[in-house]
Amino acid sequence: METPDKNFYIWDTGKKEDREQILAVLQKKGVKELEGIFLSHGHKDHAGNLEMLLQEYSVKKLYLSGKDDASYKKTDAKALAKEYDVSVTELAGGENLDLGGAIGEIWLPDKTNYENENNNSVVMRLAYGKTAWYRFYFRWKRSKCLFD
């Protein structure tokens, strides 16, 4: 996501097999550093390139659910952030984050679902003026595209 003030954030990092495609997009956009990485949850198809991005880019902040203790069995995102000296924000739900001129409204489920870990995902409504995106764990729903 490129914000109105030209900062860059990533929502989920994809599978390890997506590495080259992710790097190509970031290079094409001229990204030199990431203001933040949001992980919807810890499954490998959402957090598989976290370490690679922490190695390749200066990352200021990692955003994680403060309620999801179910989906991070194979990805220790907090330990990786500590290793690469990246601050961690554990989201509680209800936050309105200033993301460089856009507002990220954070939604989280009330309780942890251990049977379907995907249901623990962070959801964000990203708004800029009259334009908004909703970021769910598996797809984008949008009323109008702003941050191409």
XYZ file of C-alpha atoms in Angstrom, residues 21-101:
81
model
C 7.082 -11.489 -7.540
C 6.943 -9.478 -4.302
C 10.478 -8.152 -4.783
C 9.736 -7.228 -8.404
C 6.645 -5.214 -7.431
C 8.494 -3.407 -4.642
C 11.389 -2.628 -6.981
C 9.032 -1.348 -9.701
C 7.390 0.936 -7.128
C 10.796 2.219 -6.008
C 10.335 1.062 -2.428
C 13.450 1.576 -0.325
C 11.911 1.083 3.117
C 8.651 -0.124 4.587
C 6.812 1.969 7.115
C 5.121 -1.200 8.302
C 4.071 -4.768 7.669
C 0.616 -5.940 8.724
C 0.082 -9.659 9.196
C -3.534 -10.750 9.125
C -2.468 -14.000 10.798
C 0.517 -16.326 11.025
C -0.125 -18.980 8.380
C 2.701 -19.468 5.879
C 0.635 -18.189 2.944
C 0.290 -14.859 4.773
C 3.575 -14.651 6.701
C 5.921 -16.789 4.582
C 8.103 -13.914 3.375
C 8.257 -11.972 6.622
C 11.887 -12.820 7.327
C 12.916 -12.126 3.724
C 11.323 -8.660 3.847
C 12.957 -7.923 7.198
C 16.307 -8.910 5.666
C 15.875 -6.963 2.419
C 14.221 -3.746 3.661
C 14.364 -1.357 6.529
C 11.022 -1.964 8.266
C 9.839 0.409 10.976
C 6.944 -1.546 12.469
C 5.274 -4.937 12.451
C 1.529 -5.021 13.182
C 0.070 -8.235 14.636
C -3.123 -9.294 16.352
C -2.706 -9.119 20.088
C -5.453 -11.747 20.416
C -4.319 -14.452 17.962
C -2.336 -17.102 19.778
C -3.532 -19.849 17.423
C -2.086 -19.223 13.938
C 1.557 -18.376 14.769
C 2.724 -21.953 15.404
C 5.221 -22.018 12.519
C 6.037 -18.308 12.273
C 7.421 -16.585 15.360
C 6.813 -13.068 14.079
C 7.708 -11.391 17.379
C 11.075 -13.165 17.544
C 11.849 -12.209 13.936
C 10.957 -8.579 14.642
C 13.249 -8.588 17.671
C 16.080 -10.165 15.644
C 15.807 -7.413 12.995
C 15.190 -4.619 15.530
C 11.668 -3.876 14.304
C 9.094 -2.571 16.757
C 5.917 -4.624 17.166
C 2.433 -3.212 17.633
C -0.001 -5.772 18.982
C -3.436 -4.734 17.810
C -6.418 -5.019 20.154
C -9.132 -4.032 17.687
C -10.806 -0.662 17.567
C -7.639 1.273 16.720
C -7.703 4.102 14.188
C -4.149 4.218 12.852
C -2.793 7.237 11.007
C -1.064 5.677 8.016
C 0.428 8.670 6.286
C -2.732 10.539 5.428
